[in-house]
Structure formats: C-alpha cells, structure tokens
Amino acid sequence: MWKEGVKMEEKAKELMNAVYLDNEEQKQKISNTREAFTKVTKFVLENMKDSREKSLTLTKLEEACMWAIKGITREEK
C-alpha cells in the first residue's frame, strides 16, 4: 500500500506539472499555438451574437489552448 501511495503521489505531481524548457523550439510552438487560438477566438467574438453558446465556445477554446500548451510542455526531446 505504501509503495502505491508513493506512485500515486508521483503521478499526481506529473499530472499537475508543466515543464517549460528553455529552448526556442518549445517557445515557438507555444507562441504559434496561442496565435492560432487567438485568431479563432477573434473570429468567434466578431461573428457570434452574445449567447450561452458563444460563452461556451469561448470557454472551450480557452480550455483547448491550455491543454495544447500543456501537451507541448510534456513533449520530450
């Protein structure tokens, strides 16, 4: 049981951690990702009337951007 608890703690730390490497490739991927999501978000803001659906769309875009960036930070060299 103790060993499983240690493994769970390690897994929990891994899941809640984002490691930003000090390399230009990762920085560029993150920048490109933010730029792409910004373009889509701008489109939604300009083309949808205020509504529940618009709010949900913006929330999901924000969430998707976060997950995409987190995925980039987990890429291994």
PDB file of C-alpha atoms in Angstrom, residues 1 8 11-12 14-15 18-19 27 33-34 44 51 53-55 60-61 72-73:
ATOM      1  CA  MET A   1       0.000   0.000   0.000  1.00  0.00           C
ATOM      2  CA  MET A   8       0.159   7.947  -6.872  1.00  0.00           C
ATOM      3  CA  LYS A  11       1.703  10.546 -10.838  1.00  0.00           C
ATOM      4  CA  ALA A  12      -0.243  13.411  -9.256  1.00  0.00           C
ATOM      5  CA  GLU A  14       3.406  14.685 -13.033  1.00  0.00           C
ATOM      6  CA  LEU A  15      -0.191  15.479 -13.964  1.00  0.00           C
ATOM      7  CA  ALA A  18       4.164  21.787 -16.744  1.00  0.00           C
ATOM      8  CA  VAL A  19       7.850  21.999 -17.558  1.00  0.00           C
ATOM      9  CA  LYS A  27       8.748  28.665 -27.074  1.00  0.00           C
ATOM     10  CA  THR A  33      -0.468  27.773 -30.545  1.00  0.00           C
ATOM     11  CA  ARG A  34      -1.551  30.951 -28.771  1.00  0.00           C
ATOM     12  CA  VAL A  44     -15.984  33.948 -32.646  1.00  0.00           C
ATOM     13  CA  SER A  51     -25.339  33.981 -26.107  1.00  0.00           C
ATOM     14  CA  GLU A  53     -23.355  29.189 -26.988  1.00  0.00           C
ATOM     15  CA  LYS A  54     -20.840  31.966 -27.537  1.00  0.00           C
ATOM     16  CA  SER A  55     -19.799  31.839 -23.887  1.00  0.00           C
ATOM     17  CA  LYS A  60     -13.875  25.599 -24.624  1.00  0.00           C
ATOM     18  CA  LEU A  61     -11.354  27.464 -26.776  1.00  0.00           C
ATOM     19  CA  ILE A  72       3.763  20.925 -25.707  1.00  0.00           C
ATOM     20  CA  THR A  73       5.412  21.260 -22.304  1.00  0.00           C
TER      21      THR A  73
END
